[in-house]
Coordinates of C-alpha atoms in Angstrom, one line a residue:
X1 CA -100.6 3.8 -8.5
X2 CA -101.9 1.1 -11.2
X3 CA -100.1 -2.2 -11.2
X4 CA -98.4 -1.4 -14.5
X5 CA -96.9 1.5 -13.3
X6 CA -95.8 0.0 -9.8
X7 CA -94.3 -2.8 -12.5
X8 CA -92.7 -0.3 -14.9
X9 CA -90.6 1.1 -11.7
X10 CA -90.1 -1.9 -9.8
X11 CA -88.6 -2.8 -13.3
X12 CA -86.6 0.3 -13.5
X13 CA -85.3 -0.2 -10.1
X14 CA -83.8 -3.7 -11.2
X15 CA -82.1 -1.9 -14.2
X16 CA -80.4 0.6 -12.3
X17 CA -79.6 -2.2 -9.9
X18 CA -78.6 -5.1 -12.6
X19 CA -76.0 -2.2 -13.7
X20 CA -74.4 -0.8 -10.8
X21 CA -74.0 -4.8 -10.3
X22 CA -72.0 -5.2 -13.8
X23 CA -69.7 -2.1 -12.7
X24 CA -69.0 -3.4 -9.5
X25 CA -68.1 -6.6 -11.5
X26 CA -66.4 -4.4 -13.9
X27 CA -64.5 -2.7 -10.9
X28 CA -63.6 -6.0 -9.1
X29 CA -62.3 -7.7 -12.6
X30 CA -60.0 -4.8 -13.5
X31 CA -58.6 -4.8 -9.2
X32 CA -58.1 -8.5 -9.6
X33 CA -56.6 -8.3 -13.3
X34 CA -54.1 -5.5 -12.1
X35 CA -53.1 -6.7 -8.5
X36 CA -49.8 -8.4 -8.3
X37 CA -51.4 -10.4 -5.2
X38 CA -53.0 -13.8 -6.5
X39 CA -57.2 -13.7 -4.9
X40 CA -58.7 -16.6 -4.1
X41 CA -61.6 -18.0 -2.1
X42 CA -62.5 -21.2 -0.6
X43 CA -65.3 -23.5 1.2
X44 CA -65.5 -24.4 5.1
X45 CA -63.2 -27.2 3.6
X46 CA -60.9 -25.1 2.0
X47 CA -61.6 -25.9 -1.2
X48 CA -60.4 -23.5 -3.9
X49 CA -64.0 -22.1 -5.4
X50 CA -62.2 -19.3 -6.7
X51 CA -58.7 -18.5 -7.8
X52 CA -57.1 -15.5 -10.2
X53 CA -56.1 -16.2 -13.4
X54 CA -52.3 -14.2 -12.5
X55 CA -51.7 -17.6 -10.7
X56 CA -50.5 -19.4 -13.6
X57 CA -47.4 -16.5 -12.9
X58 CA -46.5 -17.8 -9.9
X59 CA -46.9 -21.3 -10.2
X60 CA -47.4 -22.2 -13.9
X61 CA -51.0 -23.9 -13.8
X62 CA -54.3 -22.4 -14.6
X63 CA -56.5 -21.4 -12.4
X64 CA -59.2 -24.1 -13.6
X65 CA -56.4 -26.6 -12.5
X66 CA -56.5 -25.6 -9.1
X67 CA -60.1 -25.0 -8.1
X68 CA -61.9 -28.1 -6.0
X69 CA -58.2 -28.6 -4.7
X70 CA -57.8 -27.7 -0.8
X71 CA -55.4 -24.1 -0.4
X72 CA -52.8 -26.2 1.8
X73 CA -52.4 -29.5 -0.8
X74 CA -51.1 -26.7 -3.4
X75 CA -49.5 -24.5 -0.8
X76 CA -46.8 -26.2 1.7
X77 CA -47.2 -24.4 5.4
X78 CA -43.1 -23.7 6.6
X79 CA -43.6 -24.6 10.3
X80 CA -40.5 -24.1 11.6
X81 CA -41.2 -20.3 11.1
X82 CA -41.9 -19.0 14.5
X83 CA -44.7 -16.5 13.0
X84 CA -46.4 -19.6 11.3
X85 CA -47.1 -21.5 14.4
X86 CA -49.8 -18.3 15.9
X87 CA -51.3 -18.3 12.3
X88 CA -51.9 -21.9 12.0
X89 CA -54.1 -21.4 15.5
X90 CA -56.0 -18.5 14.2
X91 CA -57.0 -20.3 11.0
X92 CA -57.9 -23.8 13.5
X93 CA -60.0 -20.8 14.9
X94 CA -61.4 -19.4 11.8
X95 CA -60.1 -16.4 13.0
X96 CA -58.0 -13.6 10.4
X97 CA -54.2 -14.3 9.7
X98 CA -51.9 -12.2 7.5
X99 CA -48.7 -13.4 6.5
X100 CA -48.6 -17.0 6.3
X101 CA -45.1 -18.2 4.6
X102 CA -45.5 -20.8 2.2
X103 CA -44.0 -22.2 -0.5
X104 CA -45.4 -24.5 -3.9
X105 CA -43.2 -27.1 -5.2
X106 CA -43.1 -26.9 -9.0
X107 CA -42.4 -30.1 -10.7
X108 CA -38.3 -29.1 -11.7
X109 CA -37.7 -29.5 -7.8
X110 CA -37.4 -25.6 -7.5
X111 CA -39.7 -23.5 -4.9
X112 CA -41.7 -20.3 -5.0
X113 CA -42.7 -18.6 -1.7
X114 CA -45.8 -17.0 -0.9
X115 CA -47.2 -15.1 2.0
X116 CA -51.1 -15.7 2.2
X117 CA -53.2 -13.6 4.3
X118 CA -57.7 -14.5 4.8
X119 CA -60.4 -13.0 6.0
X120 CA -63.0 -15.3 6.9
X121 CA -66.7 -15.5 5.7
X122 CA -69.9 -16.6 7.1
X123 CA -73.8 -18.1 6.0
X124 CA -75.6 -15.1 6.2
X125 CA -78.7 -16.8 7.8
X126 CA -76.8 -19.7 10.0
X127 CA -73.8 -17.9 10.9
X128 CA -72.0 -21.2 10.2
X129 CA -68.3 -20.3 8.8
X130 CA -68.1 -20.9 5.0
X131 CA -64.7 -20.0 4.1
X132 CA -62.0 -18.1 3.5
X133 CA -61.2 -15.1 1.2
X134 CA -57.6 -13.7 0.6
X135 CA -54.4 -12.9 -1.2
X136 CA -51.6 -14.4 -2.1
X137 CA -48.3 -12.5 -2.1
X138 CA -45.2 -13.8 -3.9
X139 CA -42.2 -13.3 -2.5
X140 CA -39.4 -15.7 -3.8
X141 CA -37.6 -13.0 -5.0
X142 CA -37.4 -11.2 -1.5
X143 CA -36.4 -14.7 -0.4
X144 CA -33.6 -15.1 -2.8
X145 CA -31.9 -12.1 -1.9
X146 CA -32.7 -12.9 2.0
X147 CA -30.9 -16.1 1.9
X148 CA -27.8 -14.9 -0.4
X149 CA -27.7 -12.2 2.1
X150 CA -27.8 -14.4 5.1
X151 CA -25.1 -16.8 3.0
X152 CA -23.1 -13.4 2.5
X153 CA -23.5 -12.7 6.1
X154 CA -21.9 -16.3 7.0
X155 CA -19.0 -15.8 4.9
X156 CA -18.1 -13.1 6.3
X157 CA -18.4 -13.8 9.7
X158 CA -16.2 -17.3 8.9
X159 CA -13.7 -15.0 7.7
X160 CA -13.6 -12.6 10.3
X161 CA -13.0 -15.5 12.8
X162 CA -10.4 -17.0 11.0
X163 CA -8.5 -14.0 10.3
X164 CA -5.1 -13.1 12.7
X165 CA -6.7 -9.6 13.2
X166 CA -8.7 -8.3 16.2
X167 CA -11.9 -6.7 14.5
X168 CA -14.7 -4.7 16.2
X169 CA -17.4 -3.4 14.8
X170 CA -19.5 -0.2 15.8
X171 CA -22.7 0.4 14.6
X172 CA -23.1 4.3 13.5
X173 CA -24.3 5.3 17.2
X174 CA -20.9 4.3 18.1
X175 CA -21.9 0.4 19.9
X176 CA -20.4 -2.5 19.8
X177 CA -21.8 -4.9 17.9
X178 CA -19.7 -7.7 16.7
X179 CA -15.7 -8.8 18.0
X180 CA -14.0 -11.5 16.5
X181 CA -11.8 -14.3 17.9
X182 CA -8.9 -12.9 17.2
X183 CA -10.0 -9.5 19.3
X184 CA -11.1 -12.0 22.4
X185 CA -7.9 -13.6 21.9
X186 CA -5.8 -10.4 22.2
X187 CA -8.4 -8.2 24.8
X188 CA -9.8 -11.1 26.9
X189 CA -10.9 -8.5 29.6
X190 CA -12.8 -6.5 26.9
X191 CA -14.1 -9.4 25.1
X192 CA -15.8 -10.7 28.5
X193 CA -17.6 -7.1 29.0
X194 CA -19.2 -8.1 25.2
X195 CA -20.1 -11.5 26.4
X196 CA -21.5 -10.5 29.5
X197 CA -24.1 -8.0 27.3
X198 CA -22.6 -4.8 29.0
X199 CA -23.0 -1.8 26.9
X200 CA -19.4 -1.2 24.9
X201 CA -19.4 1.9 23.0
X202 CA -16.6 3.5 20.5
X203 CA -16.3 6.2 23.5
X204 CA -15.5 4.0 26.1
X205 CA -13.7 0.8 25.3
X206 CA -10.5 2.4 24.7
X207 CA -10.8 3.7 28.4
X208 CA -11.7 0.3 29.8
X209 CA -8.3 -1.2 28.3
X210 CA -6.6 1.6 30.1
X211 CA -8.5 1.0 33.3
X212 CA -8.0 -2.7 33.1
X213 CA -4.3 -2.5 32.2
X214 CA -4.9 -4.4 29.0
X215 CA -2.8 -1.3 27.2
X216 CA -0.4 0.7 28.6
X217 CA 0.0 4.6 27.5
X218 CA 1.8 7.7 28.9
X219 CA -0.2 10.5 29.4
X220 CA 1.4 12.7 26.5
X221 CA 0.8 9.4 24.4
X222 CA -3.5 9.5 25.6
X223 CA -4.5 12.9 24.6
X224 CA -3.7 12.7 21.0
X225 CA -5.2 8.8 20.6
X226 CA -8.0 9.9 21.9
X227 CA -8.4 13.1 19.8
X228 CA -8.4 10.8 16.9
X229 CA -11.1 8.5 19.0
X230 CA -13.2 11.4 19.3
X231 CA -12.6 13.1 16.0
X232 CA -13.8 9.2 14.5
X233 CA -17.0 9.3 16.9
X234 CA -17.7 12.8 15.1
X235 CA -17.0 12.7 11.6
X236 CA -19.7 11.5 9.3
X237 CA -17.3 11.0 6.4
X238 CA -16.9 7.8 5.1
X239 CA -13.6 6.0 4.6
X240 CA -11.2 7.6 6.8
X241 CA -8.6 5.7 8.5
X242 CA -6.6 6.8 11.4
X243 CA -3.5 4.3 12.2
X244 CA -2.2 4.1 15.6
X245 CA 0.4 2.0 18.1
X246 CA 0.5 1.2 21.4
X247 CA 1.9 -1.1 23.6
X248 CA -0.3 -3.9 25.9
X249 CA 0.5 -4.5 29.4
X250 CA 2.8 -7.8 29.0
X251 CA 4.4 -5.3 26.8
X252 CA 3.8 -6.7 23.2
X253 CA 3.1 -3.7 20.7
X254 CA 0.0 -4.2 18.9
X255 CA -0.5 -1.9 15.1
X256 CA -3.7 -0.9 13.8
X257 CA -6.5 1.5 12.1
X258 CA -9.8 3.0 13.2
X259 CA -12.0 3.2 10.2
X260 CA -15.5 4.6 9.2
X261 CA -17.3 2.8 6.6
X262 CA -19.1 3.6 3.5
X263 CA -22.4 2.8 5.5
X264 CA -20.9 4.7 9.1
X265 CA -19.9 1.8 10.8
X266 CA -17.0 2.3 13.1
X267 CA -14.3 -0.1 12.7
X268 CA -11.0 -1.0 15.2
X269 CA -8.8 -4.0 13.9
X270 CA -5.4 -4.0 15.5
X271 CA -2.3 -7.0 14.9
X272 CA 0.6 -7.4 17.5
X273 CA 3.6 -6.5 15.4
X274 CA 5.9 -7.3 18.6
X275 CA 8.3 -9.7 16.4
X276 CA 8.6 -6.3 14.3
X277 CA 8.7 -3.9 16.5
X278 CA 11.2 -5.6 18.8
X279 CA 13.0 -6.0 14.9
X280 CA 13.2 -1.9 14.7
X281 CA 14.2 -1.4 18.2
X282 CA 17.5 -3.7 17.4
X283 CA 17.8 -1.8 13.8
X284 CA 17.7 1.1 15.9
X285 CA 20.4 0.1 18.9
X286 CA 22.6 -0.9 15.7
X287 CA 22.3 2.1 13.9
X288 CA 23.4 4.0 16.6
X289 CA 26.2 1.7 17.5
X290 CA 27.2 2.1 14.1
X291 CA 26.9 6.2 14.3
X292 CA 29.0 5.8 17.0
X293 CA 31.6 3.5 15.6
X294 CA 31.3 5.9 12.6
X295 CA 31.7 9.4 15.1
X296 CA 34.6 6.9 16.6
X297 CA 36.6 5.8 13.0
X298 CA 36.2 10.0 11.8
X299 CA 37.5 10.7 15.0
X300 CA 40.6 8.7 15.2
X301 CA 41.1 9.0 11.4
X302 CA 41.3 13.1 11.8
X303 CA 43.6 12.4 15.0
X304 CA 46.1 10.4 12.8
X305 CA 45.8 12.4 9.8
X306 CA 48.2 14.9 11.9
X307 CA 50.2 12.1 13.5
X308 CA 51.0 11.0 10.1
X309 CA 51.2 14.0 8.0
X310 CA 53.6 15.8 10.4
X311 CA 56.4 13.1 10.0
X312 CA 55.2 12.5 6.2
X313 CA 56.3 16.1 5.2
X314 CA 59.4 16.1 6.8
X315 CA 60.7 12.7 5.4
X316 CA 59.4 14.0 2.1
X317 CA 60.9 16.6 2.0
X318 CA 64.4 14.9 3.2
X319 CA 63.8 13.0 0.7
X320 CA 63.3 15.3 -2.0
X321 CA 67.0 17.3 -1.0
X322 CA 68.7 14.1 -0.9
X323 CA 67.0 13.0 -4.2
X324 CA 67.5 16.5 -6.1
X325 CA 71.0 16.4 -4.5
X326 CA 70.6 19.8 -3.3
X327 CA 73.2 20.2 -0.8
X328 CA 75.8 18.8 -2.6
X329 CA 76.6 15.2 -4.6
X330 CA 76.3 12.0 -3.0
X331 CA 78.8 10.1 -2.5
X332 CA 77.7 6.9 -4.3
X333 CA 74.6 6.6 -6.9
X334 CA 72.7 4.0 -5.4
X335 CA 72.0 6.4 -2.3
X336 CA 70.3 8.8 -4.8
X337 CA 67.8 6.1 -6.4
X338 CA 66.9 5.1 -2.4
X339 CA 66.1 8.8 -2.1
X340 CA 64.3 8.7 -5.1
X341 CA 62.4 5.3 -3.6
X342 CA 61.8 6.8 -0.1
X343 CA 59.8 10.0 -2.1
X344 CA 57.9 8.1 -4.3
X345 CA 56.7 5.9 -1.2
X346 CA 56.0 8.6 1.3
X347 CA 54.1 10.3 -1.4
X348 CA 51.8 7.1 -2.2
X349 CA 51.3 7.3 1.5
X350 CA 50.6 10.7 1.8
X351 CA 47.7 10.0 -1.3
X352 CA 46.3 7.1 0.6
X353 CA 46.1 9.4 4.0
X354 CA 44.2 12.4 1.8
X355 CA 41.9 9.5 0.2
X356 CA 40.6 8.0 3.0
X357 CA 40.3 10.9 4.9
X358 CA 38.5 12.9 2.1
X359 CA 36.0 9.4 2.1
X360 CA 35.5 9.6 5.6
X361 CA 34.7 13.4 5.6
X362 CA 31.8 12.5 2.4
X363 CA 30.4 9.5 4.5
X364 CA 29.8 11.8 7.8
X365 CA 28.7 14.9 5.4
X366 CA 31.5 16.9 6.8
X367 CA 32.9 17.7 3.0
X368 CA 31.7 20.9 1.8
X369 CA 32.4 22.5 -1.8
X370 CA 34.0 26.3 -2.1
X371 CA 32.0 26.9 -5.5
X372 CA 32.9 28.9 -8.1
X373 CA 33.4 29.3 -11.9
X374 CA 35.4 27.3 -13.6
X375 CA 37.1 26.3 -16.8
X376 CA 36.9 22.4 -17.1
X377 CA 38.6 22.5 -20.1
X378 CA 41.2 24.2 -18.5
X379 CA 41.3 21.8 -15.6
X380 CA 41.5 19.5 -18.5
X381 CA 44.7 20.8 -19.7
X382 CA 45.9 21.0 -16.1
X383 CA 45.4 17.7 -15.1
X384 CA 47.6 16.4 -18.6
X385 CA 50.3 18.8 -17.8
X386 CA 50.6 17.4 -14.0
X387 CA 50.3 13.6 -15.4
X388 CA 52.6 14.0 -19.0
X389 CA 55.6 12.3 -16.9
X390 CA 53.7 9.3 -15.5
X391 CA 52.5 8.7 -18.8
X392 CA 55.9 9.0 -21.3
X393 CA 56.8 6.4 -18.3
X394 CA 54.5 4.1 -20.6
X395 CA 55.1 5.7 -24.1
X396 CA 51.1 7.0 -23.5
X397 CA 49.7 9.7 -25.2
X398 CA 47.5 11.8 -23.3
X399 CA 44.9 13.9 -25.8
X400 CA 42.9 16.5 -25.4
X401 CA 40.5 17.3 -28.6
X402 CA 39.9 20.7 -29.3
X403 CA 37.2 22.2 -27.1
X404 CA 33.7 24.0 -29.2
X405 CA 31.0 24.0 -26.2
X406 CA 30.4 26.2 -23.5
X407 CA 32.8 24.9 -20.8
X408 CA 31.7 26.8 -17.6
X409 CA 30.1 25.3 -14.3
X410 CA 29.7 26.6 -11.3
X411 CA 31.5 23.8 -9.2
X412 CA 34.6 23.6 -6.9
X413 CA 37.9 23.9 -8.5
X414 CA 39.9 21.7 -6.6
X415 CA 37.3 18.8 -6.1
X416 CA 36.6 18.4 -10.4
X417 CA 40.7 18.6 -10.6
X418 CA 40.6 16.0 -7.9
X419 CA 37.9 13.8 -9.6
X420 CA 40.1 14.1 -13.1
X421 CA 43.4 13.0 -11.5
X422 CA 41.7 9.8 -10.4
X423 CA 40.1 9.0 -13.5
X424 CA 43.0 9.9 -15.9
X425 CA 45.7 8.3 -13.2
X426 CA 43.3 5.1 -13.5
X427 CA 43.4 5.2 -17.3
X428 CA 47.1 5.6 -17.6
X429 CA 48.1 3.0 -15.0
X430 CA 45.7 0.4 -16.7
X431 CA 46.8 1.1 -20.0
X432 CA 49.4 -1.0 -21.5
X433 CA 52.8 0.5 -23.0
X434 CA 52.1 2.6 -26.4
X435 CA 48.5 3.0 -25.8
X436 CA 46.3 6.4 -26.0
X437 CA 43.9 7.8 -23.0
X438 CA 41.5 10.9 -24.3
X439 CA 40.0 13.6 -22.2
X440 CA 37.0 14.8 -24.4
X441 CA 33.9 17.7 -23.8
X442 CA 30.6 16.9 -25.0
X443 CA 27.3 17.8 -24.6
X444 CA 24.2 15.3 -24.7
X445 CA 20.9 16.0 -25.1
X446 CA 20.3 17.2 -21.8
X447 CA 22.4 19.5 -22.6
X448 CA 24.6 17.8 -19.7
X449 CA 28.3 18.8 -20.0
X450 CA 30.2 15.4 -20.5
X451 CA 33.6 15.1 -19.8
X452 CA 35.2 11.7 -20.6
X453 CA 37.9 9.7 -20.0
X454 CA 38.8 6.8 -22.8
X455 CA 41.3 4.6 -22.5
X456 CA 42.7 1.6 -24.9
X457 CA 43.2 -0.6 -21.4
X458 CA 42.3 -4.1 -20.3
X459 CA 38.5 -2.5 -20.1
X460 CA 36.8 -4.2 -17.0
X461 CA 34.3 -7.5 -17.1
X462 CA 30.7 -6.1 -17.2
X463 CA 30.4 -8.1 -14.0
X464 CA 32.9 -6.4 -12.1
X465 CA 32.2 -2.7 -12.9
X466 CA 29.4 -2.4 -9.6
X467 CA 32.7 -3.5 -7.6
X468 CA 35.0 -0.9 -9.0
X469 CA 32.6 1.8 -7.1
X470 CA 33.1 0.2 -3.7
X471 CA 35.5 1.7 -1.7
X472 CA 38.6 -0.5 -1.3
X473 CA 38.0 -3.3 -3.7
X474 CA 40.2 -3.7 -6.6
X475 CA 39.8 -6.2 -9.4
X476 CA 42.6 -8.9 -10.0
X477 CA 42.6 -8.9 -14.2
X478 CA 45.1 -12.2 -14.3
X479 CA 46.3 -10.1 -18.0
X480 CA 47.7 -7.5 -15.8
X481 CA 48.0 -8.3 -12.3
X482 CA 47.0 -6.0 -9.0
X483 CA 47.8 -2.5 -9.3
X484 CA 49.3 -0.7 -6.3
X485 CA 46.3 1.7 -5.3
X486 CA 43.9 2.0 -2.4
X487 CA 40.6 1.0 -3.8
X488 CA 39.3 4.6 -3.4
X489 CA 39.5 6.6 -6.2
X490 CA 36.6 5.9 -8.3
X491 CA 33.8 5.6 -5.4
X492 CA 35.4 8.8 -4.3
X493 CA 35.1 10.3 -7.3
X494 CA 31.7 9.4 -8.0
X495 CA 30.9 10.9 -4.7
X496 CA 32.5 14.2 -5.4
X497 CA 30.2 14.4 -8.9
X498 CA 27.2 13.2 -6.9
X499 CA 27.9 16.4 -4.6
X500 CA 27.7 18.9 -7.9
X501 CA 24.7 16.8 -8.4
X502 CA 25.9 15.3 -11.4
X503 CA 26.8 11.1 -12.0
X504 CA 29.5 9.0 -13.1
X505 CA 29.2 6.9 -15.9
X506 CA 31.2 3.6 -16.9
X507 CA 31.5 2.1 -20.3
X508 CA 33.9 -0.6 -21.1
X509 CA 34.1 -3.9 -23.1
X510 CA 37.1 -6.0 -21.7
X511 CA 39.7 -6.3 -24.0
X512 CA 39.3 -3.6 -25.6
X513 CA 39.2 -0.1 -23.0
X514 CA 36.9 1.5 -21.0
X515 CA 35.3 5.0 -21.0
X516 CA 34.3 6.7 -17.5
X517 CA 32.6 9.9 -17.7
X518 CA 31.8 13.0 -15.3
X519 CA 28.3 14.0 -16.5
X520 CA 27.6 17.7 -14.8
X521 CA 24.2 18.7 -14.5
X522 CA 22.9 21.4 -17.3
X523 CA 21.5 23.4 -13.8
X524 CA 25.3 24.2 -13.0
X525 CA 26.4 25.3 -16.7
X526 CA 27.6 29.1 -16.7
X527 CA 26.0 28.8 -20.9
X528 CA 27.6 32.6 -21.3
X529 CA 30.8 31.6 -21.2
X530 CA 33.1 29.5 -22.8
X531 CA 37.4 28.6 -22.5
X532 CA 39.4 30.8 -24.7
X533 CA 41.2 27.6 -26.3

């Protein structure tokens, strides 16, 4: 080969060299211009030679600002990290490191973190080592959320201590992982198994306060608490809470849930409710004393209904001949108006006996309705006819408007007769002399049958008309005095229309009359039918 050929190829050679050259440049530009890691090189004094431009990203200065400065005067080594004290040694070494956690101080006070990693470079001819080439990684943002986590974490755990609630926590294979004070507090024996590192799982800790008489449970009480214990060690659902009670072996009562979390932790918190529970134990001795002294009052009070009624009927009834003069005239007036007295007394009596008897009977749930149909307009006409004398007593009219709705329910005769007595007796004995009481059928827009009974009375102070439903209060109106009466009729009678499932309604404005009205339900209408009036 001539020299000008061996030229023309040796020059060819550099060609194809000089370009594969430029495209490994090319190659290496666009890796370094891409990459999120910041490259850099340095001397044997770790002096920058080299640095990406991206650094101006993670620390605001160019890279021309930074090269001839040394890697650790820009970067700040954290050397209380445990994993930074082996890297420090292998770079003393010149030795590879990966990872190194520092941080660069930027001129507002705040800090970025970085984690550098180098692989170290040698003279090709001396061996000598001549620096270090590497990336830098920034992780501030991973830092950020490591420490608000951590802060999170702290919270948490403060509030857990300070709460007055044993808490234990389960990771999702079922172990313990975490009790709080208020759990060491309550399950000291428990709490020194944790302490002592010994292996507590969801499975067996409930068994270990069994065995160590920290709780005490009868063995019908263990089988289903530790279905539920076993049906929370198997279920993968999240959020399910299973409440429970039991009682601990200096016999306070402790209240609480197992719970899965969103994330499968298992959770036990329990409370000792033994101020409450001891609470319910005495609301429970007195409600059966009371049952009792209730079973005891019905008892006697159906034992002297007889006693009473027995002699009741007979001096009523002597009363009545000598009144009505039947066997003949007495001998001197006076005798007849005591006979009259003696009547009218046993009579009130007799009223007052029925009354508290028929309350007695509504408060045990002994009273019972005999339903059928009935006319309540009729009952309506009934009820004046039986009261017309008591009320010409008082020059009262009694009125009845004509009826035009359907008037059937499906009730008991002799309890809606009952409940009108009381309420038109009330009206007429609180009603002043030449005054007007008016038994009226309506419908609302329930359709509700209505019947109502208005008086022109003393009406009743708004603030007294809860006490008129109590059973044996009576309100003193200083305009008219205390009426002789028992106190019973109206709470009677509202529970004889609660028993047809209806209400009673009062209106009244004092001074002026009141209005109290049966309201029965539109389910017990008969809407076929109405009174032939």
């Amino acid at each position: 080969m001539n020299p000008k050929s061996k030229f023309a190829s040796v020059a060819e050679d550099t060609e194809t060299l000089r370009q594969k050259l430029y495209l490994l440049q090319d190659r290496y530009r666009d890796v370094i211009r891409l990459s999120s890691d910041i490259f850099w090189e340095t001397n044997a004094d770790f002096e920058l030679c080299a640095i990406s431009d991206c650094v101006i990203d993670g620390i605001g200065l160019h890279s021309s600002q930074l090269t001839g400065r040394t890697l650790f005067d820009i970067f700040t080594i954290i050397e209380d990290e445990p994993k930074n004290q082996k890297l420090i040694q292998a770079i003393c070494r010149c030795a590879p490191f990966k990872g190194l956690h520092v941080h660069y101080h930027h001129s507002n006070g705040s800090l970025s973190h970085f984690r550098l990693s180098g692989l170290p470079y040698f003279h090709e001819q001396s061996g000598d080592f001549a620096g270090y080439r590497g990336t830098a990684l920034d992780i501030t943002t991973e830092i950020i959320a490591l420490d608000s986590a951590k802060r999170l974490d702290q919270r948490l755990h403060s509030s857990l201590e300070a709460i007055p609630v044993a808490v234990s926590i389960f990771s999702q294979e079922g172990v313990l992982i975490h009790i709080n004070r208020s759990f060491a507090d309550l399950f000291p024996e428990t709490a020194r198994l944790f302490t002592d590192n010994e292996e507590i799982t969801y499975q067996n800790i409930f068994p270990y306060m069994l065995e160590s008489a920290e709780i005490i449970m009868s063995e019908d009480e263990q089988f289903p608490f530790f279905e539920n214990i076993m049906e929370i060690c198997g279920t993968r659902a999240a959020c399910v809470s299973l409440p429970f009670e039991m009682e601990m072996s200096d016999h306070r009562w402790i209240k609480g849930q197992h719970i899965i979390t969103e994330s499968g932790d298992r959770i036990f918190i329990a409370q000792e409710v033994t101020d409450v529970k001891n609470r319910e134990l005495m609301l429970s001795a007195a409600r059966d004393m009371a049952e009792a002294a209730h079973g005891t009052k019905s008892h006697f009070l159906a034992n002297m209904s007889h006693e009473l009624r027995t002699p009741l009927n007979a001096i009523m009834g002597f009363a009545e001949l000598m009144a009505t003069e039947a066997l003949g005239p007495m001998n001197h007036p006076e005798y007849k108006g005591y006979a009259e007295d003696v009547l009218s007394s046993a009579e009130h009596l007799l009223n007052l006996i029925n009354d508290i008897l028929d309350m007695s009977k509504i408060e045990a749930g002994h009273m019972t309705l005999s339903l059928g149909h009935l006319d309540v307009y009729d009952i309506c006409n009934s009820v004046v006819r039986m009261l017309k004398h008591q009320a010409q007593q008082k020059k009262i009219t009694l009125i009845v408007p004509q009826n035009t709705i359907p008037n059937i329910i499906s009730g008991d005769k002799n309890k809606v007769q009952q409940m009108l007595v009381n309420l038109v007796g009330n009206a007429i004995k609180f009603t002043p002399e030449g005054g007007k009481v008016t038994i009226a059928l309506t419908e609302n827009h329930s359709q509700e049958l209505v019947v109502s009974v208005q008086d022109t009375g003393v009406g009743i102070k708004s603030e007294n008309i809860h006490k008129v439903l109590l059973p044996f209060e009576q309100i003193d109106n200083s305009e008219t005095g205390k009426h002789k009466g028992t106190g019973l009729g109206l709470p009677l009678t509202k529970s004889l229309i609660e028993m047809h499932d209806g209400r009673l309604k009062i209106d009244s404005v004092f001074g002026y009359g009141t209005t109290i009205s049966l309201v029965f339900p539109k389910k017990i209408r008969i809407m076929g039918e109405s009174s032939p009036f």
